[in-house]
Tab-separated table of C-alpha atoms in Angstrom:
chain	number	residue	atom	x	y	z
A	1	UNK	CA	-89.871	119.178	129.086
A	2	UNK	CA	-86.149	119.661	128.715
A	3	UNK	CA	-85.079	123.112	127.547
A	4	UNK	CA	-83.053	121.699	124.652
A	5	UNK	CA	-85.199	118.725	123.564
A	6	UNK	CA	-86.898	118.224	120.181
A	7	UNK	CA	-84.921	119.310	117.118
A	8	UNK	CA	-87.701	121.377	115.479
A	9	UNK	CA	-88.455	123.165	118.740
A	10	UNK	CA	-84.753	123.920	119.185
A	11	UNK	CA	-84.624	125.501	115.732
A	12	UNK	CA	-87.719	127.616	116.397
A	13	UNK	CA	-86.311	128.681	119.751
A	14	UNK	CA	-82.940	129.568	118.201
A	15	UNK	CA	-84.655	131.578	115.443
A	16	UNK	CA	-86.783	133.487	117.983
A	17	UNK	CA	-83.766	134.249	120.166
A	18	UNK	CA	-81.661	135.331	117.173
A	19	UNK	CA	-84.496	137.640	116.106
A	20	UNK	CA	-84.661	139.107	119.626
A	21	UNK	CA	-80.900	139.752	119.567
A	22	UNK	CA	-81.134	141.474	116.174
A	23	UNK	CA	-84.070	143.637	117.285
A	24	UNK	CA	-82.255	144.576	120.498
A	25	UNK	CA	-79.049	145.437	118.646
A	26	UNK	CA	-81.017	147.531	116.165
A	27	UNK	CA	-82.875	149.374	118.935
A	28	UNK	CA	-79.667	150.081	120.852
A	29	UNK	CA	-77.897	151.404	117.775
A	30	UNK	CA	-80.961	153.542	117.029
A	31	UNK	CA	-80.725	154.890	120.615
A	32	UNK	CA	-77.128	155.920	119.914
A	33	UNK	CA	-75.336	153.171	121.861
A	34	UNK	CA	-71.816	152.463	120.679
A	35	UNK	CA	-71.229	149.015	119.137
A	36	UNK	CA	-67.981	148.386	121.056
A	37	UNK	CA	-65.865	150.066	123.703
A	38	UNK	CA	-64.597	153.417	122.469
A	39	UNK	CA	-61.345	152.644	124.315
A	40	UNK	CA	-60.154	150.896	121.158
A	41	UNK	CA	-59.953	147.345	122.502
A	42	UNK	CA	-62.380	144.458	122.362
A	43	UNK	CA	-62.207	142.008	125.265
A	44	UNK	CA	-64.256	139.063	126.441
A	45	UNK	CA	-63.786	140.075	130.118
A	46	UNK	CA	-62.801	143.125	132.116
A	47	UNK	CA	-62.620	143.157	135.895
A	48	UNK	CA	-62.136	146.922	136.128
A	49	UNK	CA	-65.382	148.339	137.497
A	50	UNK	CA	-64.146	151.922	137.727
A	51	UNK	CA	-62.872	152.301	134.193
A	52	UNK	CA	-63.940	153.303	130.715
A	53	UNK	CA	-64.213	149.579	129.904
A	54	UNK	CA	-66.913	148.770	132.466
A	55	UNK	CA	-70.207	147.992	130.712
A	56	UNK	CA	-68.333	148.196	127.405
A	57	UNK	CA	-66.649	144.804	127.053
A	58	UNK	CA	-68.586	141.555	126.563
A	59	UNK	CA	-68.517	140.563	130.245
A	60	UNK	CA	-67.666	142.445	133.448
A	61	UNK	CA	-68.477	141.951	137.143
A	62	UNK	CA	-72.016	143.211	136.537
A	63	UNK	CA	-72.573	140.269	134.189
A	64	UNK	CA	-73.092	138.195	137.332
A	65	UNK	CA	-76.155	140.313	138.173
A	66	UNK	CA	-77.586	139.252	134.824
A	67	UNK	CA	-77.124	135.605	135.792
A	68	UNK	CA	-79.321	136.501	138.761
A	69	UNK	CA	-81.818	138.058	136.315
A	70	UNK	CA	-82.024	134.632	134.669
A	71	UNK	CA	-82.740	132.951	138.003
A	72	UNK	CA	-85.396	135.551	138.869
A	73	UNK	CA	-87.045	135.356	135.438
A	74	UNK	CA	-87.116	131.557	135.610
A	75	UNK	CA	-89.005	131.653	138.905
A	76	UNK	CA	-91.321	134.512	137.907
A	77	UNK	CA	-92.296	132.713	134.723
A	78	UNK	CA	-92.662	129.437	136.614
A	79	UNK	CA	-94.924	131.194	139.102
A	80	UNK	CA	-97.118	133.001	136.566
A	81	UNK	CA	-96.803	130.877	133.413
A	82	UNK	CA	-95.846	127.368	134.478
A	83	UNK	CA	-98.275	125.799	131.987
A	84	UNK	CA	-96.254	127.272	129.118
A	85	UNK	CA	-93.505	124.863	127.968
A	86	UNK	CA	-90.045	125.584	129.357
A	87	UNK	CA	-88.506	126.478	125.977
A	88	UNK	CA	-91.223	129.097	125.381
A	89	UNK	CA	-90.660	130.531	128.857
A	90	UNK	CA	-86.963	130.707	127.972
A	91	UNK	CA	-87.756	132.778	124.871
A	92	UNK	CA	-90.046	135.018	126.948
A	93	UNK	CA	-87.206	135.471	129.467
A	94	UNK	CA	-84.837	136.485	126.661
A	95	UNK	CA	-87.463	138.957	125.391
A	96	UNK	CA	-87.897	140.434	128.888
A	97	UNK	CA	-84.140	140.748	129.373
A	98	UNK	CA	-83.791	142.361	125.938
A	99	UNK	CA	-86.561	144.803	126.838
A	100	UNK	CA	-84.774	145.618	130.094
A	101	UNK	CA	-81.513	146.223	128.223
A	102	UNK	CA	-83.241	148.638	125.848
A	103	UNK	CA	-84.842	150.449	128.799
A	104	UNK	CA	-81.628	150.401	130.851
A	105	UNK	CA	-79.827	152.137	128.014
A	106	UNK	CA	-82.439	154.841	127.537
A	107	UNK	CA	-81.438	158.424	128.327
A	108	UNK	CA	-83.851	158.507	131.289
A	109	UNK	CA	-82.389	155.446	133.038
A	110	UNK	CA	-78.785	156.428	132.269
A	111	UNK	CA	-79.392	159.819	133.889
A	112	UNK	CA	-81.018	158.092	136.880
A	113	UNK	CA	-77.933	155.891	137.310
A	114	UNK	CA	-75.693	158.951	137.162
A	115	UNK	CA	-77.812	160.884	139.670
A	116	UNK	CA	-78.574	158.110	142.169
A	117	UNK	CA	-75.529	155.829	142.182
A	118	UNK	CA	-71.749	156.173	142.194
A	119	UNK	CA	-71.803	155.653	138.425
A	120	UNK	CA	-71.146	159.317	137.710
A	121	UNK	CA	-69.357	158.577	134.451
A	122	UNK	CA	-71.838	155.948	133.277
A	123	UNK	CA	-72.998	156.647	129.742
A	124	UNK	CA	-74.706	153.373	128.900
A	125	UNK	CA	-73.670	149.907	127.827
A	126	UNK	CA	-72.028	149.143	124.526
A	127	UNK	CA	-74.059	146.895	122.257
A	128	UNK	CA	-71.323	144.270	122.739
A	129	UNK	CA	-71.837	144.383	126.523
A	130	UNK	CA	-75.599	144.158	126.134
A	131	UNK	CA	-75.182	140.974	124.106
A	132	UNK	CA	-73.038	139.601	126.949
A	133	UNK	CA	-75.652	140.616	129.528
A	134	UNK	CA	-78.385	138.762	127.653
A	135	UNK	CA	-76.154	135.686	127.350
A	136	UNK	CA	-75.485	135.890	131.115
A	137	UNK	CA	-79.238	135.939	131.784
A	138	UNK	CA	-79.663	132.947	129.476
A	139	UNK	CA	-76.968	131.099	131.427
A	140	UNK	CA	-78.719	131.883	134.719
A	141	UNK	CA	-82.052	130.653	133.347
A	142	UNK	CA	-80.469	127.470	131.996
A	143	UNK	CA	-78.572	126.735	135.225
A	144	UNK	CA	-81.664	127.151	137.379
A	145	UNK	CA	-83.666	124.898	135.034
A	146	UNK	CA	-81.271	122.138	136.112
A	147	UNK	CA	-81.187	122.910	139.864
A	148	UNK	CA	-83.626	122.757	142.753
A	149	UNK	CA	-84.937	126.043	144.124
A	150	UNK	CA	-82.619	125.687	147.159
A	151	UNK	CA	-79.507	125.390	144.996
A	152	UNK	CA	-80.756	128.254	142.830
A	153	UNK	CA	-81.216	130.447	145.875
A	154	UNK	CA	-77.732	129.459	146.992
A	155	UNK	CA	-76.271	130.516	143.637
A	156	UNK	CA	-77.961	133.924	143.922
A	157	UNK	CA	-76.784	134.451	147.508
A	158	UNK	CA	-73.199	133.500	146.642
A	159	UNK	CA	-73.166	135.802	143.594
A	160	UNK	CA	-74.631	138.709	145.554
A	161	UNK	CA	-72.147	138.263	148.427
A	162	UNK	CA	-69.147	137.928	146.123
A	163	UNK	CA	-70.130	141.069	144.225
A	164	UNK	CA	-70.709	142.917	147.478
A	165	UNK	CA	-67.246	141.924	148.704
A	166	UNK	CA	-65.296	142.564	145.488
A	167	UNK	CA	-67.039	145.583	143.946
A	168	UNK	CA	-69.278	146.857	146.779
A	169	UNK	CA	-72.281	146.538	144.525
A	170	UNK	CA	-74.723	143.850	143.481
A	171	UNK	CA	-78.225	143.524	142.078
A	172	UNK	CA	-79.976	144.293	145.372
A	173	UNK	CA	-77.850	147.376	146.112
A	174	UNK	CA	-78.232	148.521	142.531
A	175	UNK	CA	-82.037	148.383	142.806
A	176	UNK	CA	-82.025	150.085	146.217
A	177	UNK	CA	-79.815	152.907	144.993
A	178	UNK	CA	-81.866	153.422	141.830
A	179	UNK	CA	-85.164	153.557	143.713
A	180	UNK	CA	-84.089	155.314	146.910
A	181	UNK	CA	-80.447	156.424	147.088
A	182	UNK	CA	-78.856	156.097	150.521
A	183	UNK	CA	-75.926	158.503	151.029
A	184	UNK	CA	-74.117	156.158	153.440
A	185	UNK	CA	-74.107	153.347	150.856
A	186	UNK	CA	-73.015	155.760	148.144
A	187	UNK	CA	-70.097	156.923	150.334
A	188	UNK	CA	-69.127	153.313	151.168
A	189	UNK	CA	-69.129	152.379	147.479
A	190	UNK	CA	-67.213	155.500	146.488
A	191	UNK	CA	-64.482	154.750	149.063
A	192	UNK	CA	-63.543	151.558	147.185
A	193	UNK	CA	-63.198	153.383	143.901
A	194	UNK	CA	-61.385	156.380	145.361
A	195	UNK	CA	-64.069	158.840	144.269
């Protein structure tokens, strides 16, 4: 079934997703996350990875990793819940991404990022950025629902390579560094940012 077919189903899906956004925003504010960048500006995009605006504006280079989240969640849900209609899997993917965003912005995970990666000044995402990250995941899920698995894999590889080239980080490196920091990678990443 098409992700956006059936008017009643679309309304139910939109209501569920809106509710997930509101719950996530409420949880993040309760955790003490700032609504917008404390730098005083609100932007749709910032390319500056080593700046006070990274993870604070709506989209940044790390938004592309959230597109990859959408691809991964599509295939995980296809693998383990393929009998569930696509639109319901989409809502589940949004819920899982929202849960990740709440966890990612917990004090424990923020401290882990600061200790294990080059993100020494990382203090969590703004709520605005989190909304952008969830939208990026939704875009990834939607794109992959229209592509074959080969094209989807190609999208992920291209995104990961581009991020590796431009910011010396990507989803795979981020996971590696969070789970088992490698000093050589940390030094290589820090060299780009002048740390």
